[in-house]
Short mmCIF file of C-alpha atoms in Angstrom, two decimals:
data_model
loop_
_atom_site.label_atom_id
_atom_site.label_comp_id
_atom_site.label_asym_id
_atom_site.label_seq_id
_atom_site.Cartn_x
_atom_site.Cartn_y
_atom_site.Cartn_z
CA MET W 1 0.00 0.00 0.00
CA LYS W 2 2.76 2.44 0.94
CA ARG W 3 4.61 1.72 -2.32
CA SER W 4 1.52 2.47 -4.44
CA ARG W 5 0.92 5.69 -2.48
CA GLU W 6 4.50 6.80 -3.10
CA LYS W 7 4.27 5.84 -6.77
CA ALA W 8 1.03 7.81 -7.18
CA ALA W 9 2.59 10.84 -5.47
CA ALA W 10 5.70 10.62 -7.66
CA GLU W 11 3.59 10.40 -10.83
CA LEU W 12 1.48 13.36 -9.71
CA PHE W 13 4.62 15.36 -8.95
CA ALA W 14 6.13 14.58 -12.36
CA ALA W 15 2.89 15.50 -14.12
CA LEU W 16 2.01 18.71 -12.24
CA TYR W 17 5.15 20.24 -10.72
CA PRO W 18 6.56 21.91 -13.86
CA ARG W 19 3.28 23.62 -14.69
CA LEU W 20 2.60 24.63 -11.07
CA ALA W 21 6.11 26.05 -10.68
CA GLY W 22 5.74 27.91 -13.99
CA TRP W 23 2.43 29.37 -12.86
CA CYS W 24 4.01 30.49 -9.59
CA ARG W 25 6.94 31.98 -11.54
CA ARG W 26 4.57 34.20 -13.52
CA LEU W 27 3.04 35.42 -10.27
CA VAL W 28 6.17 36.08 -8.20
CA ASP W 29 8.78 36.96 -10.89
CA ASP W 30 11.46 34.85 -9.23
CA ASP W 31 12.48 31.28 -10.07
CA GLY W 32 13.69 30.38 -6.58
CA THR W 33 10.59 31.68 -4.84
CA ALA W 34 8.35 29.99 -7.41
CA HIS W 35 10.02 26.63 -6.82
CA GLU W 36 9.80 27.11 -3.03
CA ILE W 37 6.08 27.82 -3.28
CA ALA W 38 5.40 24.89 -5.61
CA SER W 39 7.45 22.56 -3.40
CA GLU W 40 5.63 23.74 -0.28
CA ALA W 41 2.27 23.13 -1.96
CA PHE W 42 3.34 19.55 -2.71
CA THR W 43 4.62 19.12 0.84
CA ARG W 44 1.25 20.22 2.21
CA LEU W 45 -0.53 17.90 -0.21
CA TRP W 46 1.66 14.97 0.90
CA ALA W 47 0.79 15.70 4.55
CA ARG W 48 -2.92 15.39 3.68
CA TRP W 49 -2.55 12.83 0.89
CA THR W 50 -5.27 10.45 2.05
CA SER W 51 -7.87 13.15 2.72
CA VAL W 52 -7.53 15.27 -0.46
CA ALA W 53 -10.09 14.34 -3.11
CA GLU W 54 -8.78 16.69 -5.82
CA PRO W 55 -4.95 16.95 -5.63
CA ARG W 56 -4.54 19.33 -8.60
CA GLY W 57 -7.03 21.81 -7.20
CA PHE W 58 -5.55 21.50 -3.72
CA LEU W 59 -2.10 22.30 -5.14
CA TYR W 60 -3.25 25.40 -7.02
CA VAL W 61 -5.35 26.79 -4.17
CA THR W 62 -2.49 26.16 -1.72
CA ALA W 63 0.01 27.78 -4.10
CA ALA W 64 -2.32 30.77 -4.58
CA ASN W 65 -2.44 31.22 -0.80
CA LEU W 66 1.35 30.94 -0.56
CA VAL W 67 1.74 33.50 -3.37
CA ARG W 68 -0.60 35.83 -1.50
CA ASP W 69 1.51 35.39 1.65
CA HIS W 70 4.63 36.14 -0.40
CA TRP W 71 3.06 39.31 -1.79
CA ARG W 72 2.05 40.39 1.71
CA GLY W 73 5.61 39.85 2.89
CA LEU W 74 6.93 41.98 0.06
CA GLU W 75 4.49 44.73 0.93
CA ARG W 76 5.52 44.61 4.62
CA GLU W 77 9.13 44.82 3.49
CA ARG W 78 8.38 47.85 1.29
CA ARG W 79 6.60 49.61 4.15
CA ALA W 80 9.51 48.93 6.47
CA VAL W 81 11.96 50.35 3.94
CA ARG W 82 9.82 53.47 3.54
CA ARG W 83 9.62 53.90 7.31
CA ALA W 84 13.36 53.58 7.58
CA GLY W 85 13.73 56.47 5.16
CA VAL W 86 15.83 54.69 2.58
CA GLU W 87 13.17 54.43 -0.12
CA ALA W 88 15.08 56.71 -2.48
CA ALA W 89 18.06 54.36 -2.44
CA VAL W 90 16.01 51.34 -3.48
CA ARG W 91 13.34 52.95 -5.69
CA PRO W 92 12.98 51.10 -9.00
CA PRO W 93 13.34 53.00 -12.27
CA ALA W 94 10.32 55.12 -13.22
CA GLU W 95 9.12 52.77 -15.96
CA GLN W 96 8.77 49.96 -13.39
CA ALA W 97 6.77 52.16 -11.04
CA ASP W 98 3.69 51.96 -13.28
CA PRO W 99 1.13 49.51 -11.92
CA SER W 100 1.28 46.15 -13.61
CA VAL W 101 -1.67 43.84 -14.00
CA ARG W 102 -0.01 41.43 -11.56
CA LEU W 103 0.17 44.11 -8.87
CA LEU W 104 -3.42 45.09 -9.52
CA VAL W 105 -4.51 41.45 -9.24
CA GLN W 106 -2.55 41.25 -5.99
CA ALA W 107 -4.56 44.20 -4.65
CA LEU W 108 -7.94 42.60 -5.40
CA PRO W 109 -9.96 41.30 -2.45
CA GLU W 110 -9.34 37.57 -1.94
CA ARG W 111 -12.92 36.73 -3.00
CA LEU W 112 -12.08 38.11 -6.46
CA ARG W 113 -8.35 37.37 -6.58
CA THR W 114 -8.58 33.59 -6.13
CA PRO W 115 -10.93 33.00 -9.11
CA ILE W 116 -8.77 35.29 -11.29
CA LEU W 117 -5.60 33.38 -10.36
CA LEU W 118 -7.20 29.98 -10.93
CA HIS W 119 -9.10 30.82 -14.13
CA TYR W 120 -6.70 33.12 -15.96
CA TYR W 121 -3.30 32.21 -14.56
CA ALA W 122 -3.81 28.46 -14.05
CA ASP W 123 -6.12 28.05 -17.07
CA MET W 124 -8.79 26.24 -15.06
CA PRO W 125 -12.34 26.18 -16.45
CA ILE W 126 -15.03 28.01 -14.51
CA ARG W 127 -16.61 24.69 -13.51
CA GLU W 128 -13.37 23.60 -11.82
CA VAL W 129 -12.86 27.00 -10.15
CA ALA W 130 -16.39 26.69 -8.74
CA VAL W 131 -15.65 23.26 -7.28
CA LEU W 132 -12.31 24.35 -5.79
CA THR W 133 -13.69 27.52 -4.22
CA GLY W 134 -16.98 25.96 -3.09
CA ARG W 135 -19.01 28.49 -5.08
CA LYS W 136 -21.66 28.13 -7.76
CA GLU W 137 -20.55 28.61 -11.37
CA GLY W 138 -22.73 31.72 -11.67
CA THR W 139 -21.03 33.20 -8.60
CA VAL W 140 -17.59 32.50 -10.07
CA LYS W 141 -18.65 34.17 -13.34
CA ALA W 142 -19.95 37.18 -11.42
CA ASP W 143 -16.74 37.37 -9.37
CA LEU W 144 -14.61 37.18 -12.53
CA HIS W 145 -16.71 39.94 -14.10
CA ALA W 146 -16.40 42.13 -11.00
CA ALA W 147 -12.65 41.55 -10.88
CA ARG W 148 -12.24 42.45 -14.56
CA GLU W 149 -14.27 45.63 -14.04
CA LEU W 150 -12.09 46.63 -11.07
CA LEU W 151 -8.92 45.91 -13.02
CA ARG W 152 -10.24 47.84 -16.03
CA ALA W 153 -11.04 50.85 -13.82
CA HIS W 154 -7.60 50.76 -12.15
CA LEU W 155 -5.83 50.48 -15.50
CA ARG W 156 -7.91 53.30 -16.97
CA ARG W 157 -7.06 55.55 -13.98
CA SER W 158 -3.36 54.72 -14.20
CA LEU W 159 -3.34 55.45 -17.94
CA ASP W 160 -5.13 58.78 -17.35
CA HIS W 161 -2.43 59.76 -14.83
CA THR W 162 0.42 58.96 -17.21
CA LEU W 163 -0.96 60.99 -20.17
#
């Protein structure tokens, strides 16, 4: 029994790890951090192996939560740097200061951010996002619509400020 469990886990890892790590890489812009997050998601899956009905969904939701924690840590770090008064020394070039879609997605409320990450960044169909988030498909569609409207408004405002 233990051998078949280990074999199933190894096959799942081989099948899903590259795509999960790539998805994380697009979200965090750092190979090392992306691999840490993907590895941690698999570690958490392994700890709950017998109780997880949908391993792929568990991995992506766990990774999305870990990415969110990473983003929060970066924001705490930025605030600490600003408070210390050394922001000018570490300020990125002006062209990088413009809001990116990734940063705008990061700023969405979790209720809207999770469906966006799963549907658009992990290429999951709405049906699967609904199952993973425990919401009805219509609710997921409404959340995706609301998130797109918020992102559109933020992008429009940022473009108006740069013209």
